[in-house]
Short mmCIF file of N, CA and C in Angstrom, two decimals:
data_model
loop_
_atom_site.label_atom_id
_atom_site.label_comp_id
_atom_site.label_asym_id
_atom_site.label_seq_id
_atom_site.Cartn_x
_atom_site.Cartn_y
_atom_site.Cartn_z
N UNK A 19 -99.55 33.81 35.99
CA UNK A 19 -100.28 32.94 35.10
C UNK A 19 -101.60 32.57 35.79
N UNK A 20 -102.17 32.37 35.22
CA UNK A 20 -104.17 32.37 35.42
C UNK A 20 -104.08 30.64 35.48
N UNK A 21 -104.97 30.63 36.88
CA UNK A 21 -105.06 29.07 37.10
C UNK A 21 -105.65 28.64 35.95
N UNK A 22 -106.61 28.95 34.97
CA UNK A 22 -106.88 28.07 33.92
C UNK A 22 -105.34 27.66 32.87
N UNK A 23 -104.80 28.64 32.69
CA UNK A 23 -103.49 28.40 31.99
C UNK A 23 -102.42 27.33 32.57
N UNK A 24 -102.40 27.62 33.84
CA UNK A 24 -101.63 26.66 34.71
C UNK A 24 -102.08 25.28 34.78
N UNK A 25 -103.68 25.01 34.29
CA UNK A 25 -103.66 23.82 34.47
C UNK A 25 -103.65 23.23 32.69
N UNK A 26 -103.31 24.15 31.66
CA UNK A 26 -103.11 23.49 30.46
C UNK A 26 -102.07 23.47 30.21
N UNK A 27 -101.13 24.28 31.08
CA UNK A 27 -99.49 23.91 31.35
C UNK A 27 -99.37 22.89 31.98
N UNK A 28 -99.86 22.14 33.06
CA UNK A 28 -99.98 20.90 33.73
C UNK A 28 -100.20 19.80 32.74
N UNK A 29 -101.29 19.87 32.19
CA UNK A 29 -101.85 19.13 30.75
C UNK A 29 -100.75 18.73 29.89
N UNK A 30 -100.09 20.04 28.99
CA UNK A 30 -99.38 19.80 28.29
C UNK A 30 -97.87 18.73 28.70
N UNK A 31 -97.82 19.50 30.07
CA UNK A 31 -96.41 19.01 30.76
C UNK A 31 -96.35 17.03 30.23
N UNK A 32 -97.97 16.93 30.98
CA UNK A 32 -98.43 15.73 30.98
C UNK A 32 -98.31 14.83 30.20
N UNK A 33 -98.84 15.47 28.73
CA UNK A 33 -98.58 14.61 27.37
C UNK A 33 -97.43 14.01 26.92
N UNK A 34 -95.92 14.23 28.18
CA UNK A 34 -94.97 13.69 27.52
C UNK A 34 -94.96 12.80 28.36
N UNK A 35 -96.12 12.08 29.58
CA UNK A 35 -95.74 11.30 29.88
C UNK A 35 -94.92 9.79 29.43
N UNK A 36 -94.61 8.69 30.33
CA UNK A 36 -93.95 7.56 29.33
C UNK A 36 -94.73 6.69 29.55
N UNK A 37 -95.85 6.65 29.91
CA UNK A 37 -97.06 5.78 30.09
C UNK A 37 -98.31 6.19 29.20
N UNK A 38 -98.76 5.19 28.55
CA UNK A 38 -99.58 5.87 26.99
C UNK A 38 -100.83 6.04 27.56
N UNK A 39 -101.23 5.29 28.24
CA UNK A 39 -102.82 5.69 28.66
C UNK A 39 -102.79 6.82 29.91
N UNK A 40 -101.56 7.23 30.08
CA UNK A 40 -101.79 9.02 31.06
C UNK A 40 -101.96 9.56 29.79
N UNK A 41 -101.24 9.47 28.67
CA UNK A 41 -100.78 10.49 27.44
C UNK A 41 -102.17 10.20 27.44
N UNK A 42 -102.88 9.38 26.58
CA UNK A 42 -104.35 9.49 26.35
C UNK A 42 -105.45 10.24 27.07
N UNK A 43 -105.34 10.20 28.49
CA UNK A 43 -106.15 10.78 29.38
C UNK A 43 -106.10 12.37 29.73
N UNK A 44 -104.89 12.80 29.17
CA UNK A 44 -104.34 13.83 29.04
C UNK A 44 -104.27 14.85 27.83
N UNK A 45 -104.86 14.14 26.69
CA UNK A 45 -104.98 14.22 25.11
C UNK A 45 -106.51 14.76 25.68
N UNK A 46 -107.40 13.96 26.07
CA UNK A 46 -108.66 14.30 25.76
C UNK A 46 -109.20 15.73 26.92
N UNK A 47 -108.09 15.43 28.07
CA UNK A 47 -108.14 16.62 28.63
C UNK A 47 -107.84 17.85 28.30
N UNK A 48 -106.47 17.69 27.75
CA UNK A 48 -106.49 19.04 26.43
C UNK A 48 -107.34 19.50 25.28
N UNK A 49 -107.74 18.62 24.80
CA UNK A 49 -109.05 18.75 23.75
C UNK A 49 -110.07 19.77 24.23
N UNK A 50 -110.46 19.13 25.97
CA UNK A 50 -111.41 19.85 26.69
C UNK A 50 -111.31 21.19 27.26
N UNK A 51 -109.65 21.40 27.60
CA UNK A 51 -109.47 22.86 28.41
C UNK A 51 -109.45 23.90 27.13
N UNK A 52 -109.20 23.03 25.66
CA UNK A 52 -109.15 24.29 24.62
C UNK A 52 -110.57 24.98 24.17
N UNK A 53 -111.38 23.86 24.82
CA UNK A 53 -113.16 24.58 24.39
C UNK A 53 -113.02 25.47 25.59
N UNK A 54 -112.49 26.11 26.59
CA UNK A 54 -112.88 26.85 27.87
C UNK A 54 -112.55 28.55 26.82
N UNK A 55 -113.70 29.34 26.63
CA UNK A 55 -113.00 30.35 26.04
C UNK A 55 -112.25 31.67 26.81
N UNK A 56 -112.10 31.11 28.22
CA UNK A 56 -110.89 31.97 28.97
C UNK A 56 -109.87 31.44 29.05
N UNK A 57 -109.33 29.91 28.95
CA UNK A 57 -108.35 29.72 28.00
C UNK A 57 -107.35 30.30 26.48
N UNK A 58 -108.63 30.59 25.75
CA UNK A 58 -108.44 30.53 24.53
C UNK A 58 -108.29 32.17 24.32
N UNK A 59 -108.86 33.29 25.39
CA UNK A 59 -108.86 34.17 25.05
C UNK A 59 -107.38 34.70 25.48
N UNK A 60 -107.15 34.15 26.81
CA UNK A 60 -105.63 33.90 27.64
C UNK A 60 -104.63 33.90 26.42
N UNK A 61 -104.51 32.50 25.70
CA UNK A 61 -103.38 32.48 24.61
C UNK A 61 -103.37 33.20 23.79
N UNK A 62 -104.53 34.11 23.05
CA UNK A 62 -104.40 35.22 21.95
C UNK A 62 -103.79 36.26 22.88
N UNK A 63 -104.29 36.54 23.93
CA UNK A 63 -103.70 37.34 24.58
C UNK A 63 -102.10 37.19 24.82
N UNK A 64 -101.77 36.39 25.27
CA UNK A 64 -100.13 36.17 25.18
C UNK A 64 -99.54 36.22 23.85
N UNK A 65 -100.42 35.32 23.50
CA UNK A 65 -99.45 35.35 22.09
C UNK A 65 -99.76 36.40 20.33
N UNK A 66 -100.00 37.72 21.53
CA UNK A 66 -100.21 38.98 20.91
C UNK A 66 -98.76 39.43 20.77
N UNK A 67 -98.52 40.03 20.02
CA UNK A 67 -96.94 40.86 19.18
C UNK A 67 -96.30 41.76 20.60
N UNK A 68 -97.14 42.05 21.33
CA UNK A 68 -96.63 42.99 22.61
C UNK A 68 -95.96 42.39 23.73
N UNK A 69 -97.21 40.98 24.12
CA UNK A 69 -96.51 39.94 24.59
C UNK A 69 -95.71 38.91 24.77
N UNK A 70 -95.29 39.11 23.63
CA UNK A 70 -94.48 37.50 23.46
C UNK A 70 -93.00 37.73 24.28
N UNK A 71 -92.55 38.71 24.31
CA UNK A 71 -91.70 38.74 25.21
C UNK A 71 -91.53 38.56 26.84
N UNK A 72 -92.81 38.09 27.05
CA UNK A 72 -92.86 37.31 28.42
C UNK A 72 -92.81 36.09 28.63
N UNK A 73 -92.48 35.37 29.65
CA UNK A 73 -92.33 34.42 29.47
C UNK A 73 -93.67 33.63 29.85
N UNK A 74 -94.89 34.31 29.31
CA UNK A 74 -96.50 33.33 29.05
C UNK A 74 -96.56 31.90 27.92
N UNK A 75 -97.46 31.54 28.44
CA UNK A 75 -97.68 30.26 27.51
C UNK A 75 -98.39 30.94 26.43
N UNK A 76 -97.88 30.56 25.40
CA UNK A 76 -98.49 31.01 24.06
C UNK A 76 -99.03 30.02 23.14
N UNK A 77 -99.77 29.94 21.64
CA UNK A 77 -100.01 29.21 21.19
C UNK A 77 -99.14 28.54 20.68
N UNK A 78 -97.68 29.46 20.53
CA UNK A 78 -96.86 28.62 19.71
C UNK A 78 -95.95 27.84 20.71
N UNK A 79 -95.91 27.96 22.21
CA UNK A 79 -95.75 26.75 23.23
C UNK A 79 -95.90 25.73 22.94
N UNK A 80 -97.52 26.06 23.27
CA UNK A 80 -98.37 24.99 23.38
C UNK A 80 -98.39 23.79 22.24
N UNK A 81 -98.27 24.44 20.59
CA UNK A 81 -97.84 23.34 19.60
C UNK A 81 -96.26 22.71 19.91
N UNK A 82 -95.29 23.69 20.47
CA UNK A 82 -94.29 22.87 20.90
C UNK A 82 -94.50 21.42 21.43
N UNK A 83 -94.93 21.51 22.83
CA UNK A 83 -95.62 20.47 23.57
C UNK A 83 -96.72 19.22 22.64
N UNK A 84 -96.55 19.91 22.32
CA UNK A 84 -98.16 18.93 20.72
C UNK A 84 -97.05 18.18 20.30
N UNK A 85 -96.14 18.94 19.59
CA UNK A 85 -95.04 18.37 18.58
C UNK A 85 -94.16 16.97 19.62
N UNK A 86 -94.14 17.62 20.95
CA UNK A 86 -93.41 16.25 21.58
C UNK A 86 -94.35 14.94 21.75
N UNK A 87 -95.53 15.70 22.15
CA UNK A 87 -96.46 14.55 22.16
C UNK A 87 -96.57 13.36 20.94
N UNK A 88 -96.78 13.84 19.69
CA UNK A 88 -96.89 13.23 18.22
C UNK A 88 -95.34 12.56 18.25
N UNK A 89 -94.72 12.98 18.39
CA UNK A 89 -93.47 12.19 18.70
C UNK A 89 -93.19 10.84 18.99
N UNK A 90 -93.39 11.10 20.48
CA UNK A 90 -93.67 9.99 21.77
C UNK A 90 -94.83 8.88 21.11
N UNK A 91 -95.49 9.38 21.15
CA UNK A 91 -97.07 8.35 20.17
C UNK A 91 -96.35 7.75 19.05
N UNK A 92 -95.59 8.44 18.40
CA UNK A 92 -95.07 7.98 16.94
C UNK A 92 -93.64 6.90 17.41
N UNK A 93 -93.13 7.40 18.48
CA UNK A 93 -92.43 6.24 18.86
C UNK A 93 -92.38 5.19 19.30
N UNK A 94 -93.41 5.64 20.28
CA UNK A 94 -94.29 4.05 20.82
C UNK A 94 -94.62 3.32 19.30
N UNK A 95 -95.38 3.88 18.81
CA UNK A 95 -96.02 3.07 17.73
C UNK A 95 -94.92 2.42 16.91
N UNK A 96 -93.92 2.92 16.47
CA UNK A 96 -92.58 2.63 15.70
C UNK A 96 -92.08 1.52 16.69
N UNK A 97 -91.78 1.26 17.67
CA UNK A 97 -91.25 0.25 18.43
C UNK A 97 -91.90 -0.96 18.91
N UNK A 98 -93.64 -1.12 18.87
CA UNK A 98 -93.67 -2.07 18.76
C UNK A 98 -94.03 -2.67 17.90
N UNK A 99 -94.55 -4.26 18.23
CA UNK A 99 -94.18 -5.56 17.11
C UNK A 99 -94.75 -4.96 15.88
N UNK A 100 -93.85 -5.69 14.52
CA UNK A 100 -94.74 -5.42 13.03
C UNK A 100 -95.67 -6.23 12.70
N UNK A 101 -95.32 -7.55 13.61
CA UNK A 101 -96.53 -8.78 12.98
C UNK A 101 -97.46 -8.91 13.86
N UNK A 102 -98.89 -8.22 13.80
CA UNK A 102 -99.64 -7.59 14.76
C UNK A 102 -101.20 -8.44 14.22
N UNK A 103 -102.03 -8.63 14.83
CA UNK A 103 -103.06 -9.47 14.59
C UNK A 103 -104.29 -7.93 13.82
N UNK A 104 -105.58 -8.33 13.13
CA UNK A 104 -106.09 -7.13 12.28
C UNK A 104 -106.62 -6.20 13.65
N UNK A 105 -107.36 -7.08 14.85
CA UNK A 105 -106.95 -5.96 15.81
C UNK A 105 -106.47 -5.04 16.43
N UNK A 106 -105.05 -5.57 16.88
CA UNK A 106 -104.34 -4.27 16.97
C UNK A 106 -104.25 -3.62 16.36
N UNK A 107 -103.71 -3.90 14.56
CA UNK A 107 -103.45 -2.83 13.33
C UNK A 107 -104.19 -2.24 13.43
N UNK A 108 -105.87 -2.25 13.58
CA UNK A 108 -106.90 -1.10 13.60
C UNK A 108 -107.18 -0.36 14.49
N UNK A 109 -106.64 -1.03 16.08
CA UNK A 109 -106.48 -0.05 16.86
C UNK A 109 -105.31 0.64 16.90
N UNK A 110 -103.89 0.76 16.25
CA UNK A 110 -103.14 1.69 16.34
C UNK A 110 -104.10 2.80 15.25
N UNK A 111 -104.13 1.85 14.00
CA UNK A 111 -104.90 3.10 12.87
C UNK A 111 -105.87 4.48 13.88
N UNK A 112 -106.96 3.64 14.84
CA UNK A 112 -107.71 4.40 14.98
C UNK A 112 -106.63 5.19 15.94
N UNK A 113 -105.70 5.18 16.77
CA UNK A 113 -104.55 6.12 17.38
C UNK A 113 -104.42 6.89 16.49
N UNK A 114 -103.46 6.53 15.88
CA UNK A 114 -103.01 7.47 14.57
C UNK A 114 -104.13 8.72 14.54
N UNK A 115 -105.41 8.32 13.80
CA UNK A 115 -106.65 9.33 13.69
C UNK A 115 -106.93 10.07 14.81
N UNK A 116 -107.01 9.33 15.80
CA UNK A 116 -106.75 10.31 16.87
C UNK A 116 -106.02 11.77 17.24
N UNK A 117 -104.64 11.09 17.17
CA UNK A 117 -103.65 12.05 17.25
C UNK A 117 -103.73 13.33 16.16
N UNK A 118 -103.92 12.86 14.70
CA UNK A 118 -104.54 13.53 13.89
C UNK A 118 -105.02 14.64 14.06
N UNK A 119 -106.23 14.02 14.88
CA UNK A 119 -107.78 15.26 15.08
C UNK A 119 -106.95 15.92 16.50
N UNK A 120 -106.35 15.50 16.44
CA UNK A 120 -105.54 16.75 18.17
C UNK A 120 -105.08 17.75 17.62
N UNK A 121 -104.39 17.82 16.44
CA UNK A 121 -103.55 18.20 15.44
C UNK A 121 -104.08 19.26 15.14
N UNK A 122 -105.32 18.37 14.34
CA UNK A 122 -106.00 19.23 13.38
C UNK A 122 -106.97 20.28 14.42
N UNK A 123 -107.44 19.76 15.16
CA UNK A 123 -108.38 20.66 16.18
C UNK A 123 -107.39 22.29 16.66
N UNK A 124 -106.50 21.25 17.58
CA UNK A 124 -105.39 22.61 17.89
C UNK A 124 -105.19 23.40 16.83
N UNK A 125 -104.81 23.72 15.81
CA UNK A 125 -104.32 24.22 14.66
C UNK A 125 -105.52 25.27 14.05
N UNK A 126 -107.47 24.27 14.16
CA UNK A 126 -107.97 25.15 14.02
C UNK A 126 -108.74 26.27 15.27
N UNK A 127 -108.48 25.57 16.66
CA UNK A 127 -108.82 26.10 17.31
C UNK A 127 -108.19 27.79 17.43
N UNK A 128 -106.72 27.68 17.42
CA UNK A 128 -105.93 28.73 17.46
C UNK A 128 -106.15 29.98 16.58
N UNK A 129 -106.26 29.33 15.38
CA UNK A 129 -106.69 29.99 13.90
C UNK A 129 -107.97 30.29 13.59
N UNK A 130 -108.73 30.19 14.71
CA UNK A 130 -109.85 30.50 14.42
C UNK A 130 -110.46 32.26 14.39
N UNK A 131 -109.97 33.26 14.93
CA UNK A 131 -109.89 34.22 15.05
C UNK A 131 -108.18 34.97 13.95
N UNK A 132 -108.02 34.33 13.15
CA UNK A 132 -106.48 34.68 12.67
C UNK A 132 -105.78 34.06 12.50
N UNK A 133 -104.89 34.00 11.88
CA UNK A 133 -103.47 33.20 12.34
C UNK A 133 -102.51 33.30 13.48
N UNK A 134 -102.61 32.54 14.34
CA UNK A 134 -102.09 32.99 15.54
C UNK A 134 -100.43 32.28 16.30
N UNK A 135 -100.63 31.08 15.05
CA UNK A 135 -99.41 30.19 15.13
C UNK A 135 -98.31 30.83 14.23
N UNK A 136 -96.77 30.51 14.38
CA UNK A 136 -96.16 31.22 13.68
C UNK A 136 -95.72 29.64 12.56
N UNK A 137 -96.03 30.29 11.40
CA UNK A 137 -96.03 29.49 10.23
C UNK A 137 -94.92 29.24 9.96
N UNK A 138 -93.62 29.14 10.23
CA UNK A 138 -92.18 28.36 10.10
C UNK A 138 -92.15 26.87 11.04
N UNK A 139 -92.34 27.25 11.90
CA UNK A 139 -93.18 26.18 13.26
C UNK A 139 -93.72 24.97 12.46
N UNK A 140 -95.04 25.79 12.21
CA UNK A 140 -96.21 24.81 11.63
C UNK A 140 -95.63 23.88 10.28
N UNK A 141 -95.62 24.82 9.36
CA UNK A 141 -94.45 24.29 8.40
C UNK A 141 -93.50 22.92 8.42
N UNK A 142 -92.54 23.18 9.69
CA UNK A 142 -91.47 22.65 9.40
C UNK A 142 -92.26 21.47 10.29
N UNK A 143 -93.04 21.72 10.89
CA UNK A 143 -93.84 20.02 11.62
C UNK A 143 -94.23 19.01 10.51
N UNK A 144 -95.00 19.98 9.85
CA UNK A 144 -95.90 19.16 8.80
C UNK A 144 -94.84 18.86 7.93
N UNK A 145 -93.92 19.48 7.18
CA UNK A 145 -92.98 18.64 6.46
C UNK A 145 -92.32 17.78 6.96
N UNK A 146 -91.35 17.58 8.28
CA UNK A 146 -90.77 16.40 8.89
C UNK A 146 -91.66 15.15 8.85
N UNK A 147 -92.72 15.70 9.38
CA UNK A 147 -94.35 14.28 9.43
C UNK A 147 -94.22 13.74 7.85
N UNK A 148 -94.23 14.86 7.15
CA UNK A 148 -94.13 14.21 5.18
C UNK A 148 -92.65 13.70 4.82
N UNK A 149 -92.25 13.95 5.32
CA UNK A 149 -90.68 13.49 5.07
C UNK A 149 -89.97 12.38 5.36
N UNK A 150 -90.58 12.31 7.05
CA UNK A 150 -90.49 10.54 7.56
C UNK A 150 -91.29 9.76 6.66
N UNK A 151 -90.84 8.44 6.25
CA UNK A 151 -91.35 7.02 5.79
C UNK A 151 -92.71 6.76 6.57
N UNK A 152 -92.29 6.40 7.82
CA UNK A 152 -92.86 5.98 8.77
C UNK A 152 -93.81 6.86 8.90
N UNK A 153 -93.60 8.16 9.17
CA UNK A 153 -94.72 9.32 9.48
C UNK A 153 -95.69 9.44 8.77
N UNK A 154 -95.02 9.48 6.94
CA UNK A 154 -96.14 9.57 6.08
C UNK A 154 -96.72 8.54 6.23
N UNK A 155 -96.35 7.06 5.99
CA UNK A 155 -97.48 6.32 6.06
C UNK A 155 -98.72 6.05 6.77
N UNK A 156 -98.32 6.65 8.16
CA UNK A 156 -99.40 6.93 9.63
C UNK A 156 -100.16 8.15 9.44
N UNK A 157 -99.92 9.42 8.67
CA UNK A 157 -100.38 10.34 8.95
C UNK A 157 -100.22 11.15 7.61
N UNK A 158 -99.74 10.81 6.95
CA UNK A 158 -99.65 11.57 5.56
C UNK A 158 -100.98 12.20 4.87
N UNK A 159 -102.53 11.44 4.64
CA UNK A 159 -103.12 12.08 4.30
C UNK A 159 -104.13 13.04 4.85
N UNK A 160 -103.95 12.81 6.38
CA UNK A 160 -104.13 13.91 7.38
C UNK A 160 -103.41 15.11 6.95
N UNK A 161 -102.12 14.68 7.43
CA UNK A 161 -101.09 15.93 7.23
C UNK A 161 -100.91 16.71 6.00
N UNK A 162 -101.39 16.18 4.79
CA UNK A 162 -101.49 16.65 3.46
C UNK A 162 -102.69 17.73 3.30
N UNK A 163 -103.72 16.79 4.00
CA UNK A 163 -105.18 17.82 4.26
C UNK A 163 -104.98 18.55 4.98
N UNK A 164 -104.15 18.73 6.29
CA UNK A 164 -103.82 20.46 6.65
C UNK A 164 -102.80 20.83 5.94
N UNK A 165 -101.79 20.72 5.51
CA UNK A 165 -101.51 21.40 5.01
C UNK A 165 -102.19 22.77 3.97
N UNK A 166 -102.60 21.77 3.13
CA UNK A 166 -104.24 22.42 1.91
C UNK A 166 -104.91 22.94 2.84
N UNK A 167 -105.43 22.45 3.73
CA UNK A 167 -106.17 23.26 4.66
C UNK A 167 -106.41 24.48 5.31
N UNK A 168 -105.48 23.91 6.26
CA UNK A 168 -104.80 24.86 7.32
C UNK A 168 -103.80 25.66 7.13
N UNK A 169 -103.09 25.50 6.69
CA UNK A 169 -102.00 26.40 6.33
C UNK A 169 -102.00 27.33 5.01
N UNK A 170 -101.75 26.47 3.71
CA UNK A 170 -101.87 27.20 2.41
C UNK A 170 -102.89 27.81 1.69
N UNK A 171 -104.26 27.22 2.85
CA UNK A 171 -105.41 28.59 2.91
C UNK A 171 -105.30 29.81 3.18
N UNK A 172 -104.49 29.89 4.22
CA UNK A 172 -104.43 30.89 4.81
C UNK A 172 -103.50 32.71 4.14
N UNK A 173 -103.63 33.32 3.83
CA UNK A 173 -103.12 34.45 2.92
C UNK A 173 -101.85 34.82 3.69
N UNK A 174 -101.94 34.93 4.93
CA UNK A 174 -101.13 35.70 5.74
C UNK A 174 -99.57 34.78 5.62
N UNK A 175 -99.79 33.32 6.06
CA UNK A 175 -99.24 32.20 6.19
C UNK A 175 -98.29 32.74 4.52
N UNK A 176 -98.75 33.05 3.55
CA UNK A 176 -98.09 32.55 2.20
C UNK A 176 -96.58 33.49 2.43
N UNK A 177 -97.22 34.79 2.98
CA UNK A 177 -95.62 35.32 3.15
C UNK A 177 -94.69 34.97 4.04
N UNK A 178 -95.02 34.27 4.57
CA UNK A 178 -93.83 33.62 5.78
C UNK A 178 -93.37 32.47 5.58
N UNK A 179 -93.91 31.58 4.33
CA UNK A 179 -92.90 30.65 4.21
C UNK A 179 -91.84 30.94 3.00
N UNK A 180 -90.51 30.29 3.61
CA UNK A 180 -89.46 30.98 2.88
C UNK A 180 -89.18 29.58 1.39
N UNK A 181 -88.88 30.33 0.63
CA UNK A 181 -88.29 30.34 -0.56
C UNK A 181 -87.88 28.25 -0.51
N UNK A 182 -87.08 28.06 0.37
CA UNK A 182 -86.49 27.07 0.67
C UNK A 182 -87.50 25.94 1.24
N UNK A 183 -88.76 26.52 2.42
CA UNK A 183 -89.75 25.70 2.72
C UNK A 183 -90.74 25.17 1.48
N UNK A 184 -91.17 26.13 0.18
CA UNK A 184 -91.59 26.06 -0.74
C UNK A 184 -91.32 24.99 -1.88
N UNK A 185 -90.08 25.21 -1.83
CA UNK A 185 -88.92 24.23 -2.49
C UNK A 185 -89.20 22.66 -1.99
N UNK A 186 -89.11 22.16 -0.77
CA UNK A 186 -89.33 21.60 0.79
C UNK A 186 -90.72 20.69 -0.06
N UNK A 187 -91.63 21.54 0.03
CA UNK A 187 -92.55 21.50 -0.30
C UNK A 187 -93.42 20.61 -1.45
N UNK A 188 -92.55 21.08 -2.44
CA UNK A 188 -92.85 21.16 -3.82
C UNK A 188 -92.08 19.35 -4.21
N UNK A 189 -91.07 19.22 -3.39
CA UNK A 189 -90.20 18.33 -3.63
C UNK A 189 -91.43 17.18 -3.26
N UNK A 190 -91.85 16.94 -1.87
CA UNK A 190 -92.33 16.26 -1.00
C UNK A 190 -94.13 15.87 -2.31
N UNK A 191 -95.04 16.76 -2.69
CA UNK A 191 -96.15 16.77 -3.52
C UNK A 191 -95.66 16.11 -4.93
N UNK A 192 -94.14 16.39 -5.36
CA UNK A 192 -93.82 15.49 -6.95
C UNK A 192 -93.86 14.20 -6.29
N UNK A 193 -93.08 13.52 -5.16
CA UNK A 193 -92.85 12.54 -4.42
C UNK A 193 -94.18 11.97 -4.60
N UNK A 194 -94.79 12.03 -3.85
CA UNK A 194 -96.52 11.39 -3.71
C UNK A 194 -97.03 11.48 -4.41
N UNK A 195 -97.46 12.58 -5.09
CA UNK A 195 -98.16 12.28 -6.73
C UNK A 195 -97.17 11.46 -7.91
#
């Protein structure tokens, strides 16, 4: 593994810290190692159809690690107090947006040359996020806009979601509208 990779494996490792302002410091450091384009050329490279059978960091890792991160953030946030002064409320909000644009960045960074994430993955993130109470209310019209976005733009993406994710889907859009 290529010291640039090793240190966005370090990064990622990082984001599950249990201390929120490493996670933060570590968020914006990932943001930064994904603009390096020997990074970026690294993960297409791994996470090419020939390679995936190694054990390289790939893009669809790397959203693994994302997915724990949004988690952890979403738990912190879920656990503490509800009766919060308009300060804090607007500084979790602006968290929330944050986490968001990590989301949304990763997702288009990857996809920017293709689809490079595997769309069952992506999918089943963004529906759990629509599915939780809690999730949608923090992140729902983010997560609605990639979806439309990011995903059901995409042509390639339409044949890989199954029959049942569609369904998934369809249920979750009568819900909110």
């Amino acid at each position: 593994m290529s010291l640039a990779l090793h240190d966005l494996l370090a990064c990622c490792r990082a984001l599950e810290n249990d201390k929120a302002t490493e996670r933060k410091k570590e968020a914006e450091r990932f943001r930064r190692l994904l603009r390096s384009p020997e990074i970026v050329q690294e993960l297409d490279r791994n996470s090419s159809a020939k390679a995936k059978a190694s054990k390289q960091l790939t893009w669809d890792a790397v959203f693994r690690f994302l997915q724990r991160y949004v988690q952890k953030e979403t738990e912190s946030m879920q656990s503490s107090k509800s009766n919060v002064t308009a300060t804090t409320l607007a500084t979790r909000q602006k968290k929330m947006a944050e986490i968001c644009s990590l989301i949304k960045y990763f997702i288009r960074c990857a996809n920017k040359r293709g689809p490079r994430l595997k769309c069952s993955e992506l999918l089943k993130h963004v529906l759990e996020v629509l599915q939780s109470s809690y999730c949608c209310s923090a992140y729902g019209e983010d997560y609605s806009s990639l979806l439309v976005k990011d995903i059901l733009s995409v042509r390639k993406y339409w044949c890989d979601i199954t029959p049942q994710q569609w369904q998934s889907q369809w249920a979750i859009w009568s819900f909110i509208f």
